[in-house]
Each structure stands twice: as C-alpha cells, then as structure tokens.
Coordinates of C-alpha atoms in Angstrom, one line a residue:
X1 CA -54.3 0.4 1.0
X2 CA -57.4 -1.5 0.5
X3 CA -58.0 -5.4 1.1
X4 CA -57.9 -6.5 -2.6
X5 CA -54.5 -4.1 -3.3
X6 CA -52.8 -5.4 0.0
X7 CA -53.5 -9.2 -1.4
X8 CA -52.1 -8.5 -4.4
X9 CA -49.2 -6.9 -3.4
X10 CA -48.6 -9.7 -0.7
X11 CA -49.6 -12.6 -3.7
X12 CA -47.3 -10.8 -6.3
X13 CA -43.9 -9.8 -4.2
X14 CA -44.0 -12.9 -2.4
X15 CA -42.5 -14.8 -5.6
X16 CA -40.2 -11.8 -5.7
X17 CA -39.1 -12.3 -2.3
X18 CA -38.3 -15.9 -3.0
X19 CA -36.5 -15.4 -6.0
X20 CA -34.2 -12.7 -4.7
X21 CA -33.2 -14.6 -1.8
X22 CA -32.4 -17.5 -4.4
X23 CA -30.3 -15.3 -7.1
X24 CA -28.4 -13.8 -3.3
X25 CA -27.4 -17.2 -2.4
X26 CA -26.0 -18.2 -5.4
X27 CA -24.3 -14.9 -6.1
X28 CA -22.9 -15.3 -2.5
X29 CA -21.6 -19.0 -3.0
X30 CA -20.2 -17.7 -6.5
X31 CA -18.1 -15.1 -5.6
X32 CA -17.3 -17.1 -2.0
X33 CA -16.0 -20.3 -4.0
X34 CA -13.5 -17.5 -6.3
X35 CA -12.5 -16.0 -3.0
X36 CA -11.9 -19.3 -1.6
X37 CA -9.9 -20.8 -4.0
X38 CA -7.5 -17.5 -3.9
X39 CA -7.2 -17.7 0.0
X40 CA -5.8 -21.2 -0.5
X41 CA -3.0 -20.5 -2.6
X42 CA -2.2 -17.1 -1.5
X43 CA -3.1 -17.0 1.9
X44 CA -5.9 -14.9 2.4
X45 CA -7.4 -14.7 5.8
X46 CA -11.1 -15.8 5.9
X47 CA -12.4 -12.4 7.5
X48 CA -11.1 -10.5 4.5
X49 CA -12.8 -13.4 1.9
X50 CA -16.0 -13.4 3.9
X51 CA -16.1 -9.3 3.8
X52 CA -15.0 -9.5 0.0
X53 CA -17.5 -11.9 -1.1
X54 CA -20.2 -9.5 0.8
X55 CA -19.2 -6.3 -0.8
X56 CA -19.0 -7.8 -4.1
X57 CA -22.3 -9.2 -3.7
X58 CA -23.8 -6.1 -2.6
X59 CA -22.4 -4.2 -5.6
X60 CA -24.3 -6.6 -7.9
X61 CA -27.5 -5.9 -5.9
X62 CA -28.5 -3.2 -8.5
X63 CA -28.9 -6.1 -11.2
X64 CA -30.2 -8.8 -8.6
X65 CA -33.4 -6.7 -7.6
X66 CA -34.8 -5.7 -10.8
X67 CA -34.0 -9.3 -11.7
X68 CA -36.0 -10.7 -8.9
X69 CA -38.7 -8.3 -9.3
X70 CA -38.9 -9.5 -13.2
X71 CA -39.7 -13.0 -12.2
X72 CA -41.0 -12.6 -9.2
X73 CA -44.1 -10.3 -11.0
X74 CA -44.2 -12.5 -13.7
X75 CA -44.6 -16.1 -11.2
X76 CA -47.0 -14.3 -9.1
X77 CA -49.3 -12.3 -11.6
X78 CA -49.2 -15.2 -13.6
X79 CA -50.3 -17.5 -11.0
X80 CA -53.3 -15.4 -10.5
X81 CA -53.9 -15.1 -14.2
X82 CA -53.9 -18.3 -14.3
X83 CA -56.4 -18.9 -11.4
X84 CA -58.5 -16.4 -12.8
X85 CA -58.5 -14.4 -10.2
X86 CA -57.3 -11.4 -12.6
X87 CA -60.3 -11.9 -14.6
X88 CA -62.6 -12.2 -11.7
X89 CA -61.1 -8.7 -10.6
X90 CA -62.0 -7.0 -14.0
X91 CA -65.4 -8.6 -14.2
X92 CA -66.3 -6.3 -10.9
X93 CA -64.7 -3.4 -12.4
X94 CA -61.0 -4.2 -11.4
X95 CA -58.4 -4.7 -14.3
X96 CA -54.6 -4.5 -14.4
X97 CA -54.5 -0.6 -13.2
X98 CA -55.6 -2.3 -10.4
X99 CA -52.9 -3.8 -10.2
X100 CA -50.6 -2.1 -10.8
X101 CA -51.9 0.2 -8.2
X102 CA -50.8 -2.5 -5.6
X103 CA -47.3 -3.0 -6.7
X104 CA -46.4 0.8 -7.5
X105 CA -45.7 1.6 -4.3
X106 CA -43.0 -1.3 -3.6
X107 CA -41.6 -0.6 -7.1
X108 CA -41.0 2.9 -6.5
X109 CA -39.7 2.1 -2.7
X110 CA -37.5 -0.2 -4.7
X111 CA -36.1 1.9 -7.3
X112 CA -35.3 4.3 -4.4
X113 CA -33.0 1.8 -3.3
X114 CA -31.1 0.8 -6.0
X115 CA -30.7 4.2 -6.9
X116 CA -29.1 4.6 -3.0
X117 CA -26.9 1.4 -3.5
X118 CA -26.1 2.5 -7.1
X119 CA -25.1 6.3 -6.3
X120 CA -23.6 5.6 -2.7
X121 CA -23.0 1.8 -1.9
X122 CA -21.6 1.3 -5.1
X123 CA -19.0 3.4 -5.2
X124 CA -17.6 2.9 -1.5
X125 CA -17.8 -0.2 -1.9
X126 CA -15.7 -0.9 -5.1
X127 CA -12.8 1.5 -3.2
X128 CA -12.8 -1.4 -0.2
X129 CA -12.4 -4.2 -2.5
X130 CA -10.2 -2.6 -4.4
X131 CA -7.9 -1.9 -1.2
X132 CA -8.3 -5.3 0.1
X133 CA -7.2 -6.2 -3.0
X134 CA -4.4 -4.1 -3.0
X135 CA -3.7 -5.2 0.3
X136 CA -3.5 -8.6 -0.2
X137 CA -2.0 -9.7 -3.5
X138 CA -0.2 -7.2 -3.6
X139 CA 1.7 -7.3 -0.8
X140 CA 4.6 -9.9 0.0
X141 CA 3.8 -10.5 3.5
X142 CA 6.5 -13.5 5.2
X143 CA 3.5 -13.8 7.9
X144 CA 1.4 -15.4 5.5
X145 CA 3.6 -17.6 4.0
X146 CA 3.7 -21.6 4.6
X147 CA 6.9 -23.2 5.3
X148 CA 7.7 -26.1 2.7
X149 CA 5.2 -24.7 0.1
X150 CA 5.7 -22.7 -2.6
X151 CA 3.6 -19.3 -1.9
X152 CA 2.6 -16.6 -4.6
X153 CA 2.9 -13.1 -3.5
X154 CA 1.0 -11.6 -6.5
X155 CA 1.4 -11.9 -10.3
X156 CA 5.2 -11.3 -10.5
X157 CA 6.2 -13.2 -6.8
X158 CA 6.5 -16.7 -6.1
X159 CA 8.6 -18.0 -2.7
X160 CA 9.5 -20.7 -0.6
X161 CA 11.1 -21.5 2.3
X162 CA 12.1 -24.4 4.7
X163 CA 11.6 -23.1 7.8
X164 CA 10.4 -19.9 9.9
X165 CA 11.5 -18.7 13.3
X166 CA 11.8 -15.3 15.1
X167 CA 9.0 -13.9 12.1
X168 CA 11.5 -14.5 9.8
X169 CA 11.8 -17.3 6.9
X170 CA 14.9 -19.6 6.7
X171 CA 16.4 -21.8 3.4
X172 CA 14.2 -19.4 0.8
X173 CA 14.4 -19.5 -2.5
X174 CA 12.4 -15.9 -4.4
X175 CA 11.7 -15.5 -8.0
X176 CA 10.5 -12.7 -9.5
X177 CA 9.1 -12.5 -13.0
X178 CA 9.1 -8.7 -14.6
X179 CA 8.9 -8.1 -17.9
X180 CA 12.5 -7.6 -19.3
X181 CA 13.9 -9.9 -16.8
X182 CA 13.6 -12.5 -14.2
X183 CA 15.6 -12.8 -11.1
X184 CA 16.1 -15.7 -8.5
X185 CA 17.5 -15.0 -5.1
X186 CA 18.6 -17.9 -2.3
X187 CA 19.7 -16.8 0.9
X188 CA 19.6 -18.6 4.6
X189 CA 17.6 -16.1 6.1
X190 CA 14.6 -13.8 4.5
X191 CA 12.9 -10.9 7.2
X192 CA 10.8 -7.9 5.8
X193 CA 10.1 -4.5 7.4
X194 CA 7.4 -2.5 6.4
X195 CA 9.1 1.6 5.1
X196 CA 5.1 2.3 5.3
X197 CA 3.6 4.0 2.0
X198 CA 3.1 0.7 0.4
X199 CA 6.8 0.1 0.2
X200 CA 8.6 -3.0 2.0
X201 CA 12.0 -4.1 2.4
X202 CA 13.2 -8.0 1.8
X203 CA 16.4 -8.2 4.0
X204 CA 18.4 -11.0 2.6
X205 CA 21.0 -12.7 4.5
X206 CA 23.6 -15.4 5.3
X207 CA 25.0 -17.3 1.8
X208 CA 22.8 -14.7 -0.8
X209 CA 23.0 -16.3 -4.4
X210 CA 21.4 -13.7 -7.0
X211 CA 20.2 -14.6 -10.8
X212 CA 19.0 -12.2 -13.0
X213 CA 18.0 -13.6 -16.3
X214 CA 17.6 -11.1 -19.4
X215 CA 15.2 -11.6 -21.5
X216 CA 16.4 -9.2 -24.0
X217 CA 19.2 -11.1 -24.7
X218 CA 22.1 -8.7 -22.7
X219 CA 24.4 -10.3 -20.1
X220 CA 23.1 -12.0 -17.1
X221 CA 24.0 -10.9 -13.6
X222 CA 25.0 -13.4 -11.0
X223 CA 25.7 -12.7 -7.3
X224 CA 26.9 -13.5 -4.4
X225 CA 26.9 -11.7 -0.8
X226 CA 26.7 -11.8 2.8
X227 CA 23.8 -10.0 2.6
X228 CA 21.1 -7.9 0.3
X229 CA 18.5 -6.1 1.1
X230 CA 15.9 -5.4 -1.9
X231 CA 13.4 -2.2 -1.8
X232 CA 9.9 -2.5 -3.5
X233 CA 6.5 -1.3 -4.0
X234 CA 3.9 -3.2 -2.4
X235 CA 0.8 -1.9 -3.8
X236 CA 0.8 -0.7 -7.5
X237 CA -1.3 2.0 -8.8
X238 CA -4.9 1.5 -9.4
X239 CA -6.0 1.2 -12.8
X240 CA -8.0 3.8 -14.1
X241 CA -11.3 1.6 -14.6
X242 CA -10.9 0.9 -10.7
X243 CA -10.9 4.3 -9.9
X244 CA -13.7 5.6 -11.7
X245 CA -15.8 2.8 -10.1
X246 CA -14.2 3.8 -6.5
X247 CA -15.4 7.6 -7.7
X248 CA -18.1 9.1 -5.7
X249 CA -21.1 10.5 -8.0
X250 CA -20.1 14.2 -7.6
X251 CA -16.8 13.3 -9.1
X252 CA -18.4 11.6 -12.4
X253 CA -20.9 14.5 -12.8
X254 CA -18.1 17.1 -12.9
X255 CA -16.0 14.7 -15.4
X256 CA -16.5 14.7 -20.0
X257 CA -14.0 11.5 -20.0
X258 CA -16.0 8.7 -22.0
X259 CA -14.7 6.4 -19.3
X260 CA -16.3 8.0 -16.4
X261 CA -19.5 8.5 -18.4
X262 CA -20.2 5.5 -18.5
X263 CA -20.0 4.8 -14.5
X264 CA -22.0 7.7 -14.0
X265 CA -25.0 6.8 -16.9
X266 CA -25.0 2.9 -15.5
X267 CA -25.5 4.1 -11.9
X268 CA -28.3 6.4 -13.3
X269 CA -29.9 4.0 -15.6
X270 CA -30.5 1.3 -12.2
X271 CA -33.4 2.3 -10.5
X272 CA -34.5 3.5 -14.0
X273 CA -34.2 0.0 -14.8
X274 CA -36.4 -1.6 -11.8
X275 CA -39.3 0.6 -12.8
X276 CA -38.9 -0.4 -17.0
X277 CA -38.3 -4.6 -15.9
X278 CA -41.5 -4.0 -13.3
X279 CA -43.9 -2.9 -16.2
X280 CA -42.2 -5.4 -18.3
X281 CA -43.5 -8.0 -15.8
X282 CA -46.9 -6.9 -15.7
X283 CA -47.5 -6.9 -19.1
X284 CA -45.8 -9.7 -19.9
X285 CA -47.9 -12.1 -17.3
X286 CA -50.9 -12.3 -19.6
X287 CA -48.9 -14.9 -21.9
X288 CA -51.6 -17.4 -22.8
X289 CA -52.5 -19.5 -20.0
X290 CA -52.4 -22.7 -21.7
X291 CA -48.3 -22.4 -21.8
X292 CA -47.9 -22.9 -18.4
X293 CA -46.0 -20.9 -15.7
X294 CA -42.8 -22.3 -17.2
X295 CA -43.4 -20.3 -20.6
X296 CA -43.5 -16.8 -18.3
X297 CA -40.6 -17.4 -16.3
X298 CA -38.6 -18.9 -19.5
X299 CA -39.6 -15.8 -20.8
X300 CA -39.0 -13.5 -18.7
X301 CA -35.7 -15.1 -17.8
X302 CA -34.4 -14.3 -21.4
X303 CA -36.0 -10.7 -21.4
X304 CA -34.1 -10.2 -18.2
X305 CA -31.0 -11.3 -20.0
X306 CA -31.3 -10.2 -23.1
X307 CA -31.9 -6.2 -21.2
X308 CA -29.1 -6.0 -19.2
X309 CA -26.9 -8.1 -21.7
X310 CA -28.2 -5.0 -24.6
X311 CA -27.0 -2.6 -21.4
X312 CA -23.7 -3.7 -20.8
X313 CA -22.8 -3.5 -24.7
X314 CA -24.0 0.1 -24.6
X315 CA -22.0 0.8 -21.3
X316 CA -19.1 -0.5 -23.5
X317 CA -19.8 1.9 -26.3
X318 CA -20.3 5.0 -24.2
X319 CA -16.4 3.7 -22.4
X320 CA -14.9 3.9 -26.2
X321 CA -16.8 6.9 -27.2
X322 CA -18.4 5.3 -29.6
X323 CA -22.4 5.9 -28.6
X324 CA -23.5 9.8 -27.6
X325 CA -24.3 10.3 -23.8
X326 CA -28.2 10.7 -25.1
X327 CA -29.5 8.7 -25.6
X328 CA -26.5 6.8 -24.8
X329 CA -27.6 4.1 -22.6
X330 CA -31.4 4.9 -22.2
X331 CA -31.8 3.4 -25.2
X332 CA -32.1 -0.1 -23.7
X333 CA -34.5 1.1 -21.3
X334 CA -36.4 3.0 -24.3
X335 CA -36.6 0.0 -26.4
X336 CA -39.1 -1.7 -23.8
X337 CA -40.9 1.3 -23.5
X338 CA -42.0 1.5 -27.3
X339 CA -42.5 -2.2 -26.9
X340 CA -45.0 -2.0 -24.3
X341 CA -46.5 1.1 -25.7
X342 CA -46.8 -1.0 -29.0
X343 CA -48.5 -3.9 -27.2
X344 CA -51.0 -1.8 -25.1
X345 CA -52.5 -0.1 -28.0
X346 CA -52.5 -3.3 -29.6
X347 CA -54.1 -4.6 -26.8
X348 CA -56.7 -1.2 -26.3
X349 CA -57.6 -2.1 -30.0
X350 CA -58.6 -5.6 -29.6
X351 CA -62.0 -7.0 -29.0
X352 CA -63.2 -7.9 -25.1
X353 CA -61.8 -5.5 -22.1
X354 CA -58.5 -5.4 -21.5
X355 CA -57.2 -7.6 -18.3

C-alpha cells in the first residue's frame, strides 16, 4: 500500500476506531446495568452477569461495527474534505477511487468478520445465554436465597424464609402463581434435591400448611401435614424464537419455516450491510463543507438508524410471512444502492471533476 493510501486509511479508520470503542462501552454498561438490577433481586452470581452482559454484547457486534464504520468514514473523510486535503488529492490526479482504494481492504476484512460472528458467534452464543438463562430464573435454587427477604425464583415463584441451617431454609413461607390457580405453602423446614433433567424436589416439613386458591371459581384446597414433598420442572422449554437464534446456519439453510428464514436472511444480510453503510459513508462525506462536521455525523447518525430500523421491519415481515425471501430483506440494502447509483450519475453529470 502506498504512502498517501496508508494515510488515508490510518486518517479515516481512526474516527472509526474511536467510535466503536464508544458505542462497546455503552452497549456493555447497558446490558451490565439490566443484568445488575436482575442479580439483585434474584440472586444472580456476578460471574454469570459479567459473562452475560459479554455475550450479549458480542451478539450485537454485527450492528455495532457497520455502525462505527458509518460514522467513523463520515468524521474522518469529512475532516479531510473539509481540510481540503480531498481536493488537493484530485488536483494531482487523486479523487475519491483513491480513496476508496485505501479503505477497501479494511472494509472487506471487516465484513469478513461480521459475517464470522453473524454465521458462527451468533448462534453459539444466543444458546449460552439462553441456558444461563434457563439456569438461573428458572431454577429455585435455596442456596441463593436470602434469609429475611422475600426471593423470586422466576415468573411464577416467590419465597421467604427466617432462617437457614444445614443447606436447608427454616420458617418459609412459598407462593406460586399458575394460571388457573395459586397456591401458598408454610412449613418449618424447606430442603431441595436436585432428580437431575431440570427437575427438583421441594421437601416440605414439620407443621406444612397448604392453600390452593382457584381462580376458576371451583373449591379451594387446604392442607395440613407432617410433611410434603412437591416435584417440578426447573427449566421450561425454550421458545421457538430462542431456538432458531441458538440454530447453527446449516440448520436454517435446510429449514422453509418463515420463522427461521428470517434468522438465516439477517445473518446473511450483516456483512452485506458493512460493505452498503461503508459506501454510504464515502459518498455521503462530501455534504457541503460550510455545515460543519456536526451536519455529517447528524446525518449519518439518522441514515444509520433509519437502515437498520427499515431492516428490522422487514426481518419482521419475512417472520410472519408476509414479505418473499427475494428480495425479502435485501431490499434495505438495495434501496441505498439505487440511491448512491442515483447520486453518482448525478454527480458524473455535473460541471467541475468529481471529488
């Protein structure tokens, strides 16, 4: 790569570095600050949050980077636009191919990647967060529960209890909330043990009062025993838009569902995406100088959003069957091809060479 390619690159991607190492530490803090907030009201240790604040934001790496590259292209070209530099390069017989000679190859290197993270990250690690998920709501573990404050297990468990001792909890109190019904159980003494496949056993014991409340309006059931031991399923099924995310890309090739369609076309259309938001970039850097760098990146902040907000309606579509798998999706990536075809002739036609 010669001098003046090398300094571009280096003057262009720079910006692009920045920014992506901003929109990471946001993301990060984001989804850290969710996690957080769950771990302190149902327990979750801090090496699971940490590793599912990662994960997650390493699935949404396939919008970060052609994010980043948008704006970063658009703050660095348009510095040098606006230094003149760009037109100093055409007048000695340089021009915008030059340029985009110097940022080709990182583009390219970069759609390589999101198409890696897109077709292989991405699907590994959806099925981790969805099992630490699983895991850990799911599951009614006593180990994790606080004595003297009331605990929620997942959606359908809350507890409490006085007291632990010998990994057991003492004075509890469990309510459960199902759909037809919800149930209250007191007992002195609460241990678990673990049957393995997801299902776990709440051993109940000294001075057991049992409420079951219909909600459908038949008779209530109240109990009372010396002891009652309750079998359940930890970990429910996964739902059918976590699995097709957890689905490896072989799976979604061999599948017609509309469904898994739409996984498959949204992990293809990334990298396409990086290479479409790139040119978008270039071309959108020779906004009139006079508007200030704030007018590029306000612009380019809104194309970014308005592309992969015109994206996710389409992924939507192609999950209802509404919208044909072709063009299907590529038609957001399509649309800002015509657009910049459009503009370059315009461009090609007007008077004075094209920068």
């Amino acid at each position: 790569m010669l001098i003046i390619e090398r300094y571009l690159a280096r003057e262009i991607l720079r910006p692009a570095i920045g920014v992506f190492v901003f929109l990471v530490v946001v993301v990060l803090v984001f989804y850290a600050s969710q996690l957080l907030g769950r771990a302190a009201v149902e327990g979750f240790p801090m090496d699971v949050v940490l590793s599912m604040a990662i994960l997650r934001l390493g699935i949404f790496l396939d919008v970060l980077i052609p994010i980043a590259l948008l704006l970063g292209i658009v703050t660095g070209l348009g510095r040098l636009q606006s230094a003149h530099e760009i037109t100093a390069l055409a007048a000695v017989g340089g021009g915008r191919r030059r340029v985009v000679y110097a940022v080709g190859f990182w583009v390219l290197l970069l759609a390589v990647l999101v198409a890696a993270l897109a077709m292989s990250f991405r699907p590994w690690a959806y099925a981790t967060v969805y099992e630490l998920e699983r895991s850990m709501t799911a599951e009614l573990n006593l180990e994790r529960i606080e004595p003297g404050r009331f605990q929620v297990g997942d959606q359908t468990w809350l507890l409490y209890a006085e007291g632990r001792s010998d990994g057991g909890l003492n004075e509890v109190m469990v309510h459960q909330r199902m759909a037809d019904f919800d149930g209250l159980v007191r007992a002195r003494r609460l241990d678990q043990q673990d049957e393995g496949d997801g299902l776990i056993r709440l051993i109940f014991s000294g001075d057991v009062h049992s409420y079951r409340i219909e909600h459908t309006g038949n008779s209530d059931l109240i109990g009372h025993f010396d002891r009652l031991e309750v079998l359940f399923q930890s970990r429910p099924p996964a739902q059918r838009a976590q699995l097709r995310r957890a689905m490896s890309t072989g799976e979604l090739l061999s599948s017609d569902e509309p469904i898994e369609l739409a996984e498959l076309h949204w992990r293809l259309v990334s990298p396409i995406s990086v290479l479409v938001l790139a040119l978008a970039a270039i071309a959108m850097s020779r906004i009139n100088p006079r508007l200030g760098q704030s007018a590029r990146v306000l612009s380019a902040s809104i194309v970014g959003t308005l592309y992969f907000s015109v994206l996710g309606v389409l992924i939507n579509w192609l999950e209802q069957g509404s919208l044909t798998p072709w063009p299907g999706v590529y038609l957001a990536p399509m649309g800002v091809l015509i657009i910049l075809a459009i503009r370059y002739w315009l461009v090609q036609r007007g008077p004075g060479a094209p920068l």
